[in-house]
PDB file of N, CA and C in Angstrom:
ATOM      1  N   ASP O   1      -9.540 196.448-123.392  1.00  0.00           N
ATOM      2  CA  ASP O   1     -10.823 196.702-124.024  1.00  0.00           C
ATOM      3  C   ASP O   1     -11.097 198.203-123.985  1.00  0.00           C
ATOM      4  N   ARG O   2     -11.335 198.803-125.116  1.00  0.00           N
ATOM      5  CA  ARG O   2     -11.566 200.245-125.197  1.00  0.00           C
ATOM      6  C   ARG O   2     -12.814 200.677-124.450  1.00  0.00           C
ATOM      7  N   ASP O   3     -13.820 199.855-124.453  1.00  0.00           N
ATOM      8  CA  ASP O   3     -15.074 200.249-123.810  1.00  0.00           C
ATOM      9  C   ASP O   3     -14.952 200.388-122.303  1.00  0.00           C
ATOM     10  N   VAL O   4     -14.013 199.694-121.671  1.00  0.00           N
ATOM     11  CA  VAL O   4     -13.841 199.810-120.221  1.00  0.00           C
ATOM     12  C   VAL O   4     -13.465 201.240-119.863  1.00  0.00           C
ATOM     13  N   LEU O   5     -12.463 201.801-120.534  1.00  0.00           N
ATOM     14  CA  LEU O   5     -12.046 203.167-120.233  1.00  0.00           C
ATOM     15  C   LEU O   5     -13.070 204.187-120.715  1.00  0.00           C
ATOM     16  N   ARG O   6     -13.688 203.950-121.862  1.00  0.00           N
ATOM     17  CA  ARG O   6     -14.713 204.870-122.364  1.00  0.00           C
ATOM     18  C   ARG O   6     -15.882 204.946-121.388  1.00  0.00           C
ATOM     19  N   ASN O   7     -16.366 203.799-120.955  1.00  0.00           N
ATOM     20  CA  ASN O   7     -17.495 203.775-120.020  1.00  0.00           C
ATOM     21  C   ASN O   7     -17.130 204.437-118.698  1.00  0.00           C
ATOM     22  N   ALA O   8     -15.904 204.224-118.225  1.00  0.00           N
ATOM     23  CA  ALA O   8     -15.463 204.860-116.981  1.00  0.00           C
ATOM     24  C   ALA O   8     -15.401 206.376-117.151  1.00  0.00           C
ATOM     25  N   ALA O   9     -14.901 206.853-118.287  1.00  0.00           N
ATOM     26  CA  ALA O   9     -14.808 208.298-118.522  1.00  0.00           C
ATOM     27  C   ALA O   9     -16.189 208.929-118.600  1.00  0.00           C
ATOM     28  N   ILE O  10     -17.100 208.311-119.325  1.00  0.00           N
ATOM     29  CA  ILE O  10     -18.448 208.860-119.473  1.00  0.00           C
ATOM     30  C   ILE O  10     -19.176 208.900-118.136  1.00  0.00           C
ATOM     31  N   ALA O  11     -18.902 207.914-117.267  1.00  0.00           N
ATOM     32  CA  ALA O  11     -19.543 207.852-115.950  1.00  0.00           C
ATOM     33  C   ALA O  11     -18.791 208.662-114.899  1.00  0.00           C
ATOM     34  N   ASN O  12     -17.721 209.383-115.310  1.00  0.00           N
ATOM     35  CA  ASN O  12     -16.858 210.106-114.361  1.00  0.00           C
ATOM     36  C   ASN O  12     -16.344 209.185-113.264  1.00  0.00           C
ATOM     37  N   ASP O  13     -16.035 207.947-113.637  1.00  0.00           N
ATOM     38  CA  ASP O  13     -15.536 206.935-112.703  1.00  0.00           C
ATOM     39  C   ASP O  13     -14.028 207.083-112.557  1.00  0.00           C
ATOM     40  N   PHE O  14     -13.620 207.999-111.688  1.00  0.00           N
ATOM     41  CA  PHE O  14     -12.210 208.286-111.451  1.00  0.00           C
ATOM     42  C   PHE O  14     -11.445 207.022-111.074  1.00  0.00           C
ATOM     43  N   ASP O  15     -11.960 206.249-110.123  1.00  0.00           N
ATOM     44  CA  ASP O  15     -11.264 205.041-109.669  1.00  0.00           C
ATOM     45  C   ASP O  15     -11.155 203.994-110.772  1.00  0.00           C
ATOM     46  N   GLY O  16     -12.166 203.887-111.618  1.00  0.00           N
ATOM     47  CA  GLY O  16     -12.132 202.916-112.704  1.00  0.00           C
ATOM     48  C   GLY O  16     -10.981 203.153-113.663  1.00  0.00           C
ATOM     49  N   ILE O  17     -10.652 204.408-113.921  1.00  0.00           N
ATOM     50  CA  ILE O  17      -9.509 204.725-114.785  1.00  0.00           C
ATOM     51  C   ILE O  17      -8.215 204.665-113.997  1.00  0.00           C
ATOM     52  N   ASN O  18      -8.193 205.267-112.827  1.00  0.00           N
ATOM     53  CA  ASN O  18      -6.974 205.322-112.028  1.00  0.00           C
ATOM     54  C   ASN O  18      -6.450 203.925-111.698  1.00  0.00           C
ATOM     55  N   ASN O  19      -7.329 202.973-111.458  1.00  0.00           N
ATOM     56  CA  ASN O  19      -6.906 201.611-111.127  1.00  0.00           C
ATOM     57  C   ASN O  19      -6.315 200.872-112.316  1.00  0.00           C
ATOM     58  N   ASN O  20      -6.484 201.377-113.533  1.00  0.00           N
ATOM     59  CA  ASN O  20      -5.906 200.758-114.723  1.00  0.00           C
ATOM     60  C   ASN O  20      -4.552 201.341-115.099  1.00  0.00           C
ATOM     61  N   ILE O  21      -4.062 202.313-114.350  1.00  0.00           N
ATOM     62  CA  ILE O  21      -2.766 202.931-114.636  1.00  0.00           C
ATOM     63  C   ILE O  21      -1.704 202.241-113.795  1.00  0.00           C
ATOM     64  N   THR O  22      -0.704 201.690-114.469  1.00  0.00           N
ATOM     65  CA  THR O  22       0.370 200.982-113.768  1.00  0.00           C
ATOM     66  C   THR O  22       1.715 201.563-114.185  1.00  0.00           C
ATOM     67  N   LEU O  23       2.011 202.745-113.720  1.00  0.00           N
ATOM     68  CA  LEU O  23       3.285 203.412-113.974  1.00  0.00           C
ATOM     69  C   LEU O  23       4.007 203.544-112.642  1.00  0.00           C
ATOM     70  N   TYR O  24       4.559 202.447-112.182  1.00  0.00           N
ATOM     71  CA  TYR O  24       5.105 202.381-110.827  1.00  0.00           C
ATOM     72  C   TYR O  24       6.271 203.331-110.588  1.00  0.00           C
ATOM     73  N   GLN O  25       7.036 203.655-111.622  1.00  0.00           N
ATOM     74  CA  GLN O  25       8.207 204.504-111.419  1.00  0.00           C
ATOM     75  C   GLN O  25       7.865 205.992-111.366  1.00  0.00           C
ATOM     76  N   TYR O  26       6.624 206.355-111.638  1.00  0.00           N
ATOM     77  CA  TYR O  26       6.206 207.758-111.644  1.00  0.00           C
ATOM     78  C   TYR O  26       5.040 207.985-110.694  1.00  0.00           C
ATOM     79  N   GLY O  27       4.997 209.189-110.130  1.00  0.00           N
ATOM     80  CA  GLY O  27       3.784 209.615-109.458  1.00  0.00           C
ATOM     81  C   GLY O  27       2.791 210.010-110.535  1.00  0.00           C
ATOM     82  N   HIS O  28       1.518 209.805-110.297  1.00  0.00           N
ATOM     83  CA  HIS O  28       0.534 210.172-111.312  1.00  0.00           C
ATOM     84  C   HIS O  28      -0.776 210.592-110.662  1.00  0.00           C
ATOM     85  N   SER O  29      -1.536 211.349-111.404  1.00  0.00           N
ATOM     86  CA  SER O  29      -2.914 211.663-111.052  1.00  0.00           C
ATOM     87  C   SER O  29      -3.674 211.861-112.353  1.00  0.00           C
ATOM     88  N   ILE O  30      -4.986 211.794-112.274  1.00  0.00           N
ATOM     89  CA  ILE O  30      -5.808 211.975-113.464  1.00  0.00           C
ATOM     90  C   ILE O  30      -6.955 212.926-113.163  1.00  0.00           C
ATOM     91  N   GLN O  31      -7.489 213.485-114.227  1.00  0.00           N
ATOM     92  CA  GLN O  31      -8.719 214.269-114.180  1.00  0.00           C
ATOM     93  C   GLN O  31      -9.605 213.803-115.319  1.00  0.00           C
ATOM     94  N   ILE O  32     -10.891 213.750-115.073  1.00  0.00           N
ATOM     95  CA  ILE O  32     -11.880 213.488-116.111  1.00  0.00           C
ATOM     96  C   ILE O  32     -12.740 214.741-116.197  1.00  0.00           C
ATOM     97  N   CYS O  33     -12.813 215.335-117.388  1.00  0.00           N
ATOM     98  CA  CYS O  33     -13.571 216.576-117.568  1.00  0.00           C
ATOM     99  C   CYS O  33     -14.611 216.389-118.665  1.00  0.00           C
ATOM    100  N   ASP O  34     -15.814 216.909-118.441  1.00  0.00           N
ATOM    101  CA  ASP O  34     -16.828 216.859-119.490  1.00  0.00           C
ATOM    102  C   ASP O  34     -16.687 218.094-120.380  1.00  0.00           C
ATOM    103  N   TYR O  35     -17.553 218.219-121.386  1.00  0.00           N
ATOM    104  CA  TYR O  35     -17.428 219.312-122.351  1.00  0.00           C
ATOM    105  C   TYR O  35     -17.731 220.676-121.749  1.00  0.00           C
ATOM    106  N   GLU O  36     -18.296 220.715-120.551  1.00  0.00           N
ATOM    107  CA  GLU O  36     -18.515 221.988-119.857  1.00  0.00           C
ATOM    108  C   GLU O  36     -17.361 222.305-118.911  1.00  0.00           C
ATOM    109  N   ASN O  37     -16.305 221.503-118.965  1.00  0.00           N
ATOM    110  CA  ASN O  37     -15.095 221.642-118.155  1.00  0.00           C
ATOM    111  C   ASN O  37     -15.352 221.420-116.668  1.00  0.00           C
ATOM    112  N   THR O  38     -16.335 220.596-116.348  1.00  0.00           N
ATOM    113  CA  THR O  38     -16.548 220.132-114.985  1.00  0.00           C
ATOM    114  C   THR O  38     -15.666 218.908-114.806  1.00  0.00           C
ATOM    115  N   CYS O  39     -14.757 218.969-113.829  1.00  0.00           N
ATOM    116  CA  CYS O  39     -13.737 217.926-113.711  1.00  0.00           C
ATOM    117  C   CYS O  39     -13.836 217.153-112.401  1.00  0.00           C
ATOM    118  N   VAL O  40     -13.460 215.884-112.478  1.00  0.00           N
ATOM    119  CA  VAL O  40     -13.327 215.004-111.323  1.00  0.00           C
ATOM    120  C   VAL O  40     -11.859 214.624-111.256  1.00  0.00           C
ATOM    121  N   GLY O  41     -11.264 214.671-110.074  1.00  0.00           N
ATOM    122  CA  GLY O  41      -9.849 214.355-109.918  1.00  0.00           C
ATOM    123  C   GLY O  41      -9.080 215.602-109.524  1.00  0.00           C
ATOM    124  N   THR O  42      -7.779 215.449-109.361  1.00  0.00           N
ATOM    125  CA  THR O  42      -6.958 216.556-108.883  1.00  0.00           C
ATOM    126  C   THR O  42      -5.759 216.779-109.788  1.00  0.00           C
ATOM    127  N   THR O  43      -5.255 218.007-109.740  1.00  0.00           N
ATOM    128  CA  THR O  43      -3.995 218.316-110.410  1.00  0.00           C
ATOM    129  C   THR O  43      -2.883 218.168-109.380  1.00  0.00           C
ATOM    130  N   PRO O  44      -1.701 217.764-109.815  1.00  0.00           N
ATOM    131  CA  PRO O  44      -0.615 217.543-108.856  1.00  0.00           C
ATOM    132  C   PRO O  44      -0.021 218.849-108.356  1.00  0.00           C
ATOM    133  N   ASN O  45       0.493 218.798-107.157  1.00  0.00           N
ATOM    134  CA  ASN O  45       1.244 219.905-106.585  1.00  0.00           C
ATOM    135  C   ASN O  45       2.712 219.498-106.644  1.00  0.00           C
ATOM    136  N   ALA O  46       3.278 219.512-107.848  1.00  0.00           N
ATOM    137  CA  ALA O  46       4.649 219.060-108.069  1.00  0.00           C
ATOM    138  C   ALA O  46       5.265 219.914-109.169  1.00  0.00           C
ATOM    139  N   SER O  47       6.579 219.860-109.278  1.00  0.00           N
ATOM    140  CA  SER O  47       7.254 220.547-110.371  1.00  0.00           C
ATOM    141  C   SER O  47       7.644 219.519-111.429  1.00  0.00           C
ATOM    142  N   ASN O  48       7.962 219.993-112.621  1.00  0.00           N
ATOM    143  CA  ASN O  48       8.369 219.133-113.727  1.00  0.00           C
ATOM    144  C   ASN O  48       7.309 218.073-114.025  1.00  0.00           C
ATOM    145  N   VAL O  49       6.123 218.523-114.366  1.00  0.00           N
ATOM    146  CA  VAL O  49       4.971 217.647-114.593  1.00  0.00           C
ATOM    147  C   VAL O  49       4.713 217.511-116.092  1.00  0.00           C
ATOM    148  N   TRP O  50       4.530 216.278-116.544  1.00  0.00           N
ATOM    149  CA  TRP O  50       4.106 215.996-117.924  1.00  0.00           C
ATOM    150  C   TRP O  50       2.600 215.793-117.908  1.00  0.00           C
ATOM    151  N   VAL O  51       1.909 216.355-118.921  1.00  0.00           N
ATOM    152  CA  VAL O  51       0.455 216.208-119.021  1.00  0.00           C
ATOM    153  C   VAL O  51       0.107 215.647-120.394  1.00  0.00           C
ATOM    154  N   GLY O  52      -0.647 214.564-120.398  1.00  0.00           N
ATOM    155  CA  GLY O  52      -1.198 214.010-121.631  1.00  0.00           C
ATOM    156  C   GLY O  52      -2.702 214.163-121.581  1.00  0.00           C
ATOM    157  N   THR O  53      -3.295 214.651-122.663  1.00  0.00           N
ATOM    158  CA  THR O  53      -4.741 214.843-122.714  1.00  0.00           C
ATOM    159  C   THR O  53      -5.323 213.941-123.792  1.00  0.00           C
ATOM    160  N   TYR O  54      -6.324 213.184-123.419  1.00  0.00           N
ATOM    161  CA  TYR O  54      -6.974 212.243-124.326  1.00  0.00           C
ATOM    162  C   TYR O  54      -8.445 212.617-124.434  1.00  0.00           C
ATOM    163  N   ILE O  55      -8.970 212.593-125.644  1.00  0.00           N
ATOM    164  CA  ILE O  55     -10.379 212.901-125.875  1.00  0.00           C
ATOM    165  C   ILE O  55     -11.121 211.596-126.102  1.00  0.00           C
ATOM    166  N   ILE O  56     -12.164 211.387-125.311  1.00  0.00           N
ATOM    167  CA  ILE O  56     -12.998 210.193-125.413  1.00  0.00           C
ATOM    168  C   ILE O  56     -14.375 210.640-125.889  1.00  0.00           C
ATOM    169  N   SER O  57     -14.861 210.036-126.946  1.00  0.00           N
ATOM    170  CA  SER O  57     -16.195 210.390-127.442  1.00  0.00           C
ATOM    171  C   SER O  57     -17.265 209.633-126.667  1.00  0.00           C
ATOM    172  N   GLY O  58     -18.490 210.113-126.757  1.00  0.00           N
ATOM    173  CA  GLY O  58     -19.608 209.398-126.146  1.00  0.00           C
ATOM    174  C   GLY O  58     -19.914 208.129-126.916  1.00  0.00           C
ATOM    175  N   ARG O  59     -20.733 207.277-126.341  1.00  0.00           N
ATOM    176  CA  ARG O  59     -21.067 206.022-127.022  1.00  0.00           C
ATOM    177  C   ARG O  59     -22.159 206.208-128.066  1.00  0.00           C
ATOM    178  N   HIS O  60     -23.261 206.782-127.691  1.00  0.00           N
ATOM    179  CA  HIS O  60     -24.388 206.901-128.615  1.00  0.00           C
ATOM    180  C   HIS O  60     -24.826 208.343-128.835  1.00  0.00           C
ATOM    181  N   THR O  61     -24.294 209.257-128.059  1.00  0.00           N
ATOM    182  CA  THR O  61     -24.622 210.671-128.193  1.00  0.00           C
ATOM    183  C   THR O  61     -23.338 211.481-128.153  1.00  0.00           C
ATOM    184  N   TYR O  62     -23.435 212.746-128.531  1.00  0.00           N
ATOM    185  CA  TYR O  62     -22.280 213.630-128.456  1.00  0.00           C
ATOM    186  C   TYR O  62     -22.036 213.958-126.992  1.00  0.00           C
ATOM    187  N   SER O  63     -21.022 213.377-126.441  1.00  0.00           N
ATOM    188  CA  SER O  63     -20.708 213.589-125.029  1.00  0.00           C
ATOM    189  C   SER O  63     -19.209 213.415-124.818  1.00  0.00           C
ATOM    190  N   PRO O  64     -18.396 214.318-125.395  1.00  0.00           N
ATOM    191  CA  PRO O  64     -16.948 214.148-125.274  1.00  0.00           C
ATOM    192  C   PRO O  64     -16.467 214.378-123.847  1.00  0.00           C
ATOM    193  N   HIS O  65     -15.440 213.653-123.477  1.00  0.00           N
ATOM    194  CA  HIS O  65     -14.785 213.817-122.187  1.00  0.00           C
ATOM    195  C   HIS O  65     -13.285 213.896-122.419  1.00  0.00           C
ATOM    196  N   LEU O  66     -12.622 214.693-121.607  1.00  0.00           N
ATOM    197  CA  LEU O  66     -11.167 214.773-121.626  1.00  0.00           C
ATOM    198  C   LEU O  66     -10.633 213.989-120.445  1.00  0.00           C
ATOM    199  N   ILE O  67      -9.626 213.204-120.697  1.00  0.00           N
ATOM    200  CA  ILE O  67      -8.903 212.544-119.616  1.00  0.00           C
ATOM    201  C   ILE O  67      -7.510 213.154-119.611  1.00  0.00           C
ATOM    202  N   ARG O  68      -7.150 213.761-118.507  1.00  0.00           N
ATOM    203  CA  ARG O  68      -5.814 214.341-118.363  1.00  0.00           C
ATOM    204  C   ARG O  68      -5.004 213.444-117.437  1.00  0.00           C
ATOM    205  N   LEU O  69      -3.873 212.981-117.950  1.00  0.00           N
ATOM    206  CA  LEU O  69      -2.956 212.149-117.177  1.00  0.00           C
ATOM    207  C   LEU O  69      -1.744 212.997-116.832  1.00  0.00           C
ATOM    208  N   TYR O  70      -1.484 213.152-115.551  1.00  0.00           N
ATOM    209  CA  TYR O  70      -0.336 213.917-115.060  1.00  0.00           C
ATOM    210  C   TYR O  70       0.711 212.938-114.538  1.00  0.00           C
ATOM    211  N   LEU O  71       1.964 213.099-114.979  1.00  0.00           N
ATOM    212  CA  LEU O  71       3.083 212.283-114.491  1.00  0.00           C
ATOM    213  C   LEU O  71       4.160 213.200-113.948  1.00  0.00           C
ATOM    214  N   TRP O  72       4.782 212.793-112.859  1.00  0.00           N
ATOM    215  CA  TRP O  72       5.899 213.550-112.288  1.00  0.00           C
ATOM    216  C   TRP O  72       6.884 212.624-111.625  1.00  0.00           C
TER     217      TRP O  72
END
Protein backbone atom coordinates (compact mmCIF):
# COMPACT_ATOMS: atom_id res chain seq x y z
CA ASP A 1 0.00 0.00 0.00
CA ARG A 2 1.54 3.31 -1.07
CA ASP A 3 -0.02 5.26 1.75
CA VAL A 4 1.84 3.23 4.41
CA LEU A 5 5.24 4.45 3.22
CA ARG A 6 3.97 7.95 2.37
CA ASN A 7 2.46 8.40 5.83
CA ALA A 8 5.64 7.08 7.47
CA ALA A 9 7.81 9.49 5.45
CA ILE A 10 5.62 12.51 6.21
CA ALA A 11 5.66 11.62 9.93
CA ASN A 12 9.47 11.07 9.87
CA ASP A 13 8.72 7.52 11.07
CA PHE A 14 12.16 6.00 10.51
CA ASP A 15 11.18 2.61 12.00
CA GLY A 16 7.99 2.43 9.94
CA ILE A 17 10.00 2.53 6.71
CA ASN A 18 13.03 0.60 7.93
CA ASN A 19 10.86 -2.32 9.08
CA ASN A 20 9.45 -2.67 5.54
CA ILE A 21 12.88 -3.20 3.95
CA THR A 22 13.77 -6.86 3.50
CA LEU A 23 17.13 -6.98 1.73
CA TYR A 24 18.75 -9.70 3.79
CA GLN A 25 21.86 -10.07 1.62
CA TYR A 26 22.82 -6.38 1.99
CA GLY A 27 23.51 -4.02 4.83
CA HIS A 28 21.21 -1.03 4.62
CA SER A 29 20.26 2.22 6.26
CA ILE A 30 17.78 4.95 5.42
CA GLN A 31 17.33 8.67 5.87
CA ILE A 32 14.12 10.66 5.69
CA CYS A 33 14.67 14.34 4.85
CA ASP A 34 12.14 17.16 4.61
CA TYR A 35 12.35 20.02 2.09
CA GLU A 36 14.53 22.01 4.51
CA ASN A 37 17.03 19.10 4.49
CA THR A 38 16.36 18.17 8.11
CA CYS A 39 17.02 14.44 8.19
CA VAL A 40 16.19 11.48 10.42
CA GLY A 41 18.39 8.39 10.14
CA THR A 42 22.07 7.81 9.50
CA THR A 43 24.47 7.51 6.62
CA PRO A 44 26.59 4.36 6.53
CA ASN A 45 30.25 4.25 7.43
CA ALA A 46 31.13 1.80 4.66
CA SER A 47 32.82 1.73 1.28
CA ASN A 48 31.19 0.84 -2.04
CA VAL A 49 27.77 2.22 -1.10
CA TRP A 50 24.78 2.45 -3.47
CA VAL A 51 22.30 5.27 -2.80
CA GLY A 52 18.75 5.44 -4.12
CA THR A 53 16.76 8.63 -3.55
CA TYR A 54 12.97 8.64 -3.67
CA ILE A 55 10.76 11.73 -3.56
CA ILE A 56 7.49 11.39 -1.67
CA SER A 57 4.90 14.14 -2.02
CA GLY A 58 2.66 15.33 0.79
CA ARG A 59 -0.90 14.10 1.04
CA HIS A 60 -2.93 17.30 1.05
CA THR A 61 -0.29 20.04 1.13
CA TYR A 62 3.07 20.68 -0.48
CA SER A 63 5.35 18.76 1.83
CA PRO A 64 7.90 16.76 -0.16
CA HIS A 65 10.20 14.33 1.61
CA LEU A 66 13.26 12.51 0.36
CA ILE A 67 13.88 8.93 1.34
CA ARG A 68 17.48 7.87 0.84
CA LEU A 69 18.15 4.14 0.82
CA TYR A 70 21.80 3.15 1.30
CA LEU A 71 22.95 -0.39 0.42
CA TRP A 72 26.40 -1.89 0.95
